[in-house]
Short mmCIF file of N, CA and C in Angstrom, two decimals:
data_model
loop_
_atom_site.label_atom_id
_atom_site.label_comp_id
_atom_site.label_asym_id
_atom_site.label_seq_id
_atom_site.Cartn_x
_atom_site.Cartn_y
_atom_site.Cartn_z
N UNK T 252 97.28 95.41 170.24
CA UNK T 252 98.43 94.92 169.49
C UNK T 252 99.33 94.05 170.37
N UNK T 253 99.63 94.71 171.68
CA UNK T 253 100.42 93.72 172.64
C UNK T 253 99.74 92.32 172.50
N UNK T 254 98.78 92.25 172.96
CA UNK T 254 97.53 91.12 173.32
C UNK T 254 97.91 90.04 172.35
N UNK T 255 97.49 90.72 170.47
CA UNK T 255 97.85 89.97 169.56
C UNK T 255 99.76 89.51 169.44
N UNK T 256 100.13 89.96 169.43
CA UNK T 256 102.05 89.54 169.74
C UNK T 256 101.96 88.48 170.59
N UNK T 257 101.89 88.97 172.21
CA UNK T 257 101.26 87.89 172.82
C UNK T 257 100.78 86.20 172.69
N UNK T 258 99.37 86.77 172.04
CA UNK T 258 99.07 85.19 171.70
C UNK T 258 99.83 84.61 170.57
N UNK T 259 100.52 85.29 169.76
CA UNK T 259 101.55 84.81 168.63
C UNK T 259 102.88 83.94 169.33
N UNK T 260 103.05 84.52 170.12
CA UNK T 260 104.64 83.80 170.83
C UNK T 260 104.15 82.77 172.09
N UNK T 261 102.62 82.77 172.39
CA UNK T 261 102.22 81.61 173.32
C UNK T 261 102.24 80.71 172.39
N UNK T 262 101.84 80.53 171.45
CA UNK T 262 101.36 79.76 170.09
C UNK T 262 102.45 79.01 169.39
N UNK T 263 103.65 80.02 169.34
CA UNK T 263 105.08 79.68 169.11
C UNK T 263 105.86 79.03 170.01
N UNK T 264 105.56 78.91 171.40
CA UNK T 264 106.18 78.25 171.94
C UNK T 264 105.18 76.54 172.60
N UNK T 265 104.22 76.92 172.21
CA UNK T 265 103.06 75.82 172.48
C UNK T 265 103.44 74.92 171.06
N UNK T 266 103.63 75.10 169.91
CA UNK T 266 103.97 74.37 168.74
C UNK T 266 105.23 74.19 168.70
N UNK T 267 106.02 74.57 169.51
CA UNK T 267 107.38 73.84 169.31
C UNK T 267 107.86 73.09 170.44
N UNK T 268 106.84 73.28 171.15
CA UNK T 268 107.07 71.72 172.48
C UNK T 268 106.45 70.65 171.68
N UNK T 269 105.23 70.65 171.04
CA UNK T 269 104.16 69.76 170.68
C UNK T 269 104.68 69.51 169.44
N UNK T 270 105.66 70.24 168.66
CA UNK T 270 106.59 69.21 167.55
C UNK T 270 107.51 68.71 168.26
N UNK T 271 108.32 69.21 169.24
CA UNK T 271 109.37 67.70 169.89
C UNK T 271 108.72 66.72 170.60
N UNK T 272 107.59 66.88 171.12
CA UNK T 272 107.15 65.37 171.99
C UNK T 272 106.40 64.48 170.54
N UNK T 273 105.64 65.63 169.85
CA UNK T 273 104.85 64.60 168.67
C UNK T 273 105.85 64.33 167.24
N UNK T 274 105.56 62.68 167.06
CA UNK T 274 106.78 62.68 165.99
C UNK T 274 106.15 62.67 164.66
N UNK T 275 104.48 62.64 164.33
CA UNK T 275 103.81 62.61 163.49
C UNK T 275 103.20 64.34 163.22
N UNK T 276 104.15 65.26 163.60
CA UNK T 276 104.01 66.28 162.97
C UNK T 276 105.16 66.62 163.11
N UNK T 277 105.17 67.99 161.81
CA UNK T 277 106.80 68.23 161.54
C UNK T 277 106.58 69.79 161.55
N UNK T 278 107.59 70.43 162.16
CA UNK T 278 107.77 71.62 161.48
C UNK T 278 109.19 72.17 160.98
N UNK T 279 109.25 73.01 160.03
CA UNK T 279 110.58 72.98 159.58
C UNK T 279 111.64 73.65 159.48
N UNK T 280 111.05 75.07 160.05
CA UNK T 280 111.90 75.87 160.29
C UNK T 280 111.32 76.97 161.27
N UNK T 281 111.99 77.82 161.83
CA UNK T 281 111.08 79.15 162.86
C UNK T 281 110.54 79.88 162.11
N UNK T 282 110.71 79.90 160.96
CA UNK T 282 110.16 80.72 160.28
C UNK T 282 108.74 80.34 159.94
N UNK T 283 108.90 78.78 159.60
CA UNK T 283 107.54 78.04 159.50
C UNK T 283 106.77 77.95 160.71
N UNK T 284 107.28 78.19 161.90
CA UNK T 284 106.38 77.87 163.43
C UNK T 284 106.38 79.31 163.47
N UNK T 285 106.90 80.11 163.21
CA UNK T 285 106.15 81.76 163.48
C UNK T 285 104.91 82.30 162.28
N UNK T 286 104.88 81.50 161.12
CA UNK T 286 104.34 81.18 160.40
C UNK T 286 102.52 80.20 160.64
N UNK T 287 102.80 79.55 161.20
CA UNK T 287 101.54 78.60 161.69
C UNK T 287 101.34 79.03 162.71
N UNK T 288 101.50 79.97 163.53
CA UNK T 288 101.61 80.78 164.87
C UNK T 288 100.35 81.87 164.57
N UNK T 289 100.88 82.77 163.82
CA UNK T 289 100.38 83.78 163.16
C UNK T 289 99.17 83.52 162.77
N UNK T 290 98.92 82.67 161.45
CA UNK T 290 97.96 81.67 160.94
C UNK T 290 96.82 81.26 162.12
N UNK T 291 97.27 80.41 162.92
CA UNK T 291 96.52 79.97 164.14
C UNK T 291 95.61 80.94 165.05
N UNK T 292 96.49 82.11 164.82
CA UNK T 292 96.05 83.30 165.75
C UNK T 292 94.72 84.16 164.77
N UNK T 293 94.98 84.32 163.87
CA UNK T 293 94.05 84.77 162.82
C UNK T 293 92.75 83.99 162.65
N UNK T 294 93.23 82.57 162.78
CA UNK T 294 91.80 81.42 162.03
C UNK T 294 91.22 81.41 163.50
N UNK T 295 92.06 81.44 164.67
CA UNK T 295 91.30 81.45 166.01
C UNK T 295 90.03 82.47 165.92
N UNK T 296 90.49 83.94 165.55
CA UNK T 296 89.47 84.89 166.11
C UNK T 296 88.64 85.05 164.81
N UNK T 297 88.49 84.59 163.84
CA UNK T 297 87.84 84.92 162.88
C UNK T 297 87.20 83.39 162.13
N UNK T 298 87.86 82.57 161.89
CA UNK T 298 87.07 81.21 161.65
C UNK T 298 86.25 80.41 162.92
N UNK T 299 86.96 80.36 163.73
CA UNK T 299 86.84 79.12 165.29
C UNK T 299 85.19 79.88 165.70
N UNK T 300 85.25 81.21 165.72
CA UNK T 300 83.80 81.18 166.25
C UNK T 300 82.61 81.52 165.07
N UNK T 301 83.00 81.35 164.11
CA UNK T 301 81.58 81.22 163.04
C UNK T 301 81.17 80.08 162.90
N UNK T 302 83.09 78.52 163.01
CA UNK T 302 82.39 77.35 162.51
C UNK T 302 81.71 76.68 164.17
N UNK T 303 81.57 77.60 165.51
CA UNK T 303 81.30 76.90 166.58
C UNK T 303 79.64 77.43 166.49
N UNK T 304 79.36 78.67 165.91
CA UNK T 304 78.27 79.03 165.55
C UNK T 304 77.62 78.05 164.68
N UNK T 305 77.86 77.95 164.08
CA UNK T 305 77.20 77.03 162.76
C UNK T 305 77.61 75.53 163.34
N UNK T 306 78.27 75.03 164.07
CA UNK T 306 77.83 73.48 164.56
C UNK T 306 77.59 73.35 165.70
N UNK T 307 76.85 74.79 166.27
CA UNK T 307 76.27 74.71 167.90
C UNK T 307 75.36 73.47 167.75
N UNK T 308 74.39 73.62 167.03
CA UNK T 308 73.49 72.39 167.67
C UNK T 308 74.12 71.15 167.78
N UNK T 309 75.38 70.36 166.76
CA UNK T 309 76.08 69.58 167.18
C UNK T 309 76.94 69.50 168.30
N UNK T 310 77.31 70.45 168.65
CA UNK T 310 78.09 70.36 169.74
C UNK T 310 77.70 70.43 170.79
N UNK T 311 76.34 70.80 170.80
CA UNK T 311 75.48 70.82 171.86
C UNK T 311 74.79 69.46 172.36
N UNK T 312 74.96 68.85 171.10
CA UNK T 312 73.96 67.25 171.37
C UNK T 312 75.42 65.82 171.69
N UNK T 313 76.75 66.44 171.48
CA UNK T 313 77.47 66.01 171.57
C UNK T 313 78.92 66.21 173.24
N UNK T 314 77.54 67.23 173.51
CA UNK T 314 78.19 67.48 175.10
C UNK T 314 79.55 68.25 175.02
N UNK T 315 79.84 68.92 174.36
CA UNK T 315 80.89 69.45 173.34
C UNK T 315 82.14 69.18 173.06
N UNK T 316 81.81 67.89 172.76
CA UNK T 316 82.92 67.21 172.30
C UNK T 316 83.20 67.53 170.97
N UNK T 317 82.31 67.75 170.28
CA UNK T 317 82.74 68.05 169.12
C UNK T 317 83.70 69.57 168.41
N UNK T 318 83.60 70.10 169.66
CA UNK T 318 84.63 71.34 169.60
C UNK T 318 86.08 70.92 169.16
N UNK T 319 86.52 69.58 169.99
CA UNK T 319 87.37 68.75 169.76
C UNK T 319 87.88 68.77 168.55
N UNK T 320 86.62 68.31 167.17
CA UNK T 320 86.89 68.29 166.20
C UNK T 320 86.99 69.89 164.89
N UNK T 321 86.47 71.10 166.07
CA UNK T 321 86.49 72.17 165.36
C UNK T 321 88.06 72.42 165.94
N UNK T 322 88.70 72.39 166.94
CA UNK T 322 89.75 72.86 167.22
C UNK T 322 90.99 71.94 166.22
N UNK T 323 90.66 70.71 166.03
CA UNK T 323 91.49 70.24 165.32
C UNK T 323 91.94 70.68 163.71
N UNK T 324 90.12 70.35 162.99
CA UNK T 324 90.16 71.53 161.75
C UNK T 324 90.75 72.94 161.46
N UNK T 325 90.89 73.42 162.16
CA UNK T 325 91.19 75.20 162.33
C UNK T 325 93.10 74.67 162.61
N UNK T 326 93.55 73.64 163.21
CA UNK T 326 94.97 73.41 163.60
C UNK T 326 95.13 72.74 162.19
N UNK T 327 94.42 71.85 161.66
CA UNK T 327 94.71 71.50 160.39
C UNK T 327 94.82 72.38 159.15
N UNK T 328 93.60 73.68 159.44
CA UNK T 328 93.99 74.52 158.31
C UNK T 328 95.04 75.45 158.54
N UNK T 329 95.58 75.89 159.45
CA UNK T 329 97.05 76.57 160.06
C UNK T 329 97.77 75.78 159.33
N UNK T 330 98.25 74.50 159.93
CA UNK T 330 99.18 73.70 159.21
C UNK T 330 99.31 73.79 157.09
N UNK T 331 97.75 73.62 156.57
CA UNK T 331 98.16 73.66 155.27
C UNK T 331 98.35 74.82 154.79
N UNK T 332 98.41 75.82 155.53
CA UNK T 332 99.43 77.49 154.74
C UNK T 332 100.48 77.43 154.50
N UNK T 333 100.90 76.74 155.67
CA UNK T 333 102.60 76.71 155.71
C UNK T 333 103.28 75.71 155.07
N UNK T 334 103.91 75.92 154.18
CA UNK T 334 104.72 75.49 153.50
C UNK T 334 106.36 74.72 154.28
N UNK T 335 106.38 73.53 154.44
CA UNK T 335 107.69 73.13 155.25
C UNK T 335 106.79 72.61 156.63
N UNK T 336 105.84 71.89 156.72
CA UNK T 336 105.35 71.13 157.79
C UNK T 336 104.03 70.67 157.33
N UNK T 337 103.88 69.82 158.01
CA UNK T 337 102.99 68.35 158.02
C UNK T 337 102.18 68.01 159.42
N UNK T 338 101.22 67.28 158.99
CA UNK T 338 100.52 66.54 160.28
C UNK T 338 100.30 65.13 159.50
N UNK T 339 100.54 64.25 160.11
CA UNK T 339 100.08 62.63 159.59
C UNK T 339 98.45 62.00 159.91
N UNK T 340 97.01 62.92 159.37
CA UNK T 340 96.56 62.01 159.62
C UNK T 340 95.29 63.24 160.64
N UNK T 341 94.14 63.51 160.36
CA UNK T 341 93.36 64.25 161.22
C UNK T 341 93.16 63.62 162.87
N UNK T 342 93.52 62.12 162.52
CA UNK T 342 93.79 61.96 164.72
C UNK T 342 94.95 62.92 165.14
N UNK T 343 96.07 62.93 164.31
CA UNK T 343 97.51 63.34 164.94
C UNK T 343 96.91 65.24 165.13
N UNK T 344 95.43 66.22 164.22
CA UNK T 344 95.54 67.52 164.96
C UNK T 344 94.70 67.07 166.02
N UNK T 345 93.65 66.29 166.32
CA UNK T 345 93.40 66.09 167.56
C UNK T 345 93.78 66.28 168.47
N UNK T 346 95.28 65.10 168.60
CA UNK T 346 95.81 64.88 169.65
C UNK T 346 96.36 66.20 169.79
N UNK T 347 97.39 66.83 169.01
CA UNK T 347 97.77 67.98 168.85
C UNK T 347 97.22 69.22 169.26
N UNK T 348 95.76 69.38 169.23
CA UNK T 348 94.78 70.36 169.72
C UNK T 348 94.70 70.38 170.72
N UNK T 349 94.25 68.87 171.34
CA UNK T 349 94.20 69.05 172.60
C UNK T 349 95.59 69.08 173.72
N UNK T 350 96.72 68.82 173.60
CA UNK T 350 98.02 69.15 173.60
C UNK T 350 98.30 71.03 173.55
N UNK T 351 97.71 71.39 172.59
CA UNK T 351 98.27 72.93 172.32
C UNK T 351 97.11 73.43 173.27
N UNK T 352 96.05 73.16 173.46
CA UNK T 352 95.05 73.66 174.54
C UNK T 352 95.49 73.64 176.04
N UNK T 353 96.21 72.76 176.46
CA UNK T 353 96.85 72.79 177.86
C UNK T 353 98.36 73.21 177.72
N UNK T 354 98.68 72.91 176.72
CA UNK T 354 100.12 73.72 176.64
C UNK T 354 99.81 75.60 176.95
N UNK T 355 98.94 75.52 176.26
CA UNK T 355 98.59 77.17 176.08
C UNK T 355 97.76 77.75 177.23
N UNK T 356 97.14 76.86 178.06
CA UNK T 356 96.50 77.23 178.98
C UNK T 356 97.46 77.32 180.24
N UNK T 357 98.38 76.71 180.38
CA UNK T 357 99.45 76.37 181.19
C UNK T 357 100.26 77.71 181.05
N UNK T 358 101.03 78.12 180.20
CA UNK T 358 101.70 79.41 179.74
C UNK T 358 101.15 79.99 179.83
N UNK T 359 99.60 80.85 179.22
CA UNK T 359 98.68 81.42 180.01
C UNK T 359 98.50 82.02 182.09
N UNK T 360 98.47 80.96 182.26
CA UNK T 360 98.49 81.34 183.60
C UNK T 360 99.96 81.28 184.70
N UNK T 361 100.80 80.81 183.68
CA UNK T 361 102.54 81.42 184.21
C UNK T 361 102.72 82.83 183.79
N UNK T 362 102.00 83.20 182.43
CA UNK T 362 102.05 84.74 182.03
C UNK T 362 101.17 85.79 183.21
N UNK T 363 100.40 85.28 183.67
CA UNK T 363 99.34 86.09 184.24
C UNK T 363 99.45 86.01 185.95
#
């Protein structure tokens, strides 16, 4: 349970740096970023590795770049739960993904 809290408030504070530097996503209230937090944390451990299962062989022939585009999907479907925020555009979870991946990896190892 710690663990899960945890990755909820890395998540929360990784999405609210990456809405003030990015201006093509919005979020709208804390309630909505503890909201897509939560969300994120859920679709991580339960969607992210069935859809990396099922497009191994692509991602495999793609040097895994195409994780790229599973991490973005899974940030895109976080985003459409929440009600009161936006992304402009499947480049803007890209960029965003890969942004919340070093944001989070960064906090990660200040936590540890």
């Amino acid at each position: 349970m710690k663990r899960f809290i945890t990755l909820i408030l890395v998540n929360v504070a990784s999405l609210w740096l990456i809405d003030r530097v990015m201006r093509t996503m919005y979020i709208g209230s804390a309630n909505t970023l503890f909201l897509i937090a939560f969300i994120l944390v859920i679709l991580n451990a339960t969607l992210k590795p069935l859809m990396k299962l099922v497009f191994l062989p692509l991602t495999f022939f793609s040097f895994g770049l195409f994780s790229l585009i599973i991490n973005a999907a899974v940030l895109s479907i976080a985003f459409s739960f929440a009600h009161g925020s936006y992304m402009m555009g499947f480049h803007t979870a890209i960029i965003a993904s890969i942004l919340l991946s070093i944001v989070n990896a960064a906090i990660n190892s200040y936590l540890e």
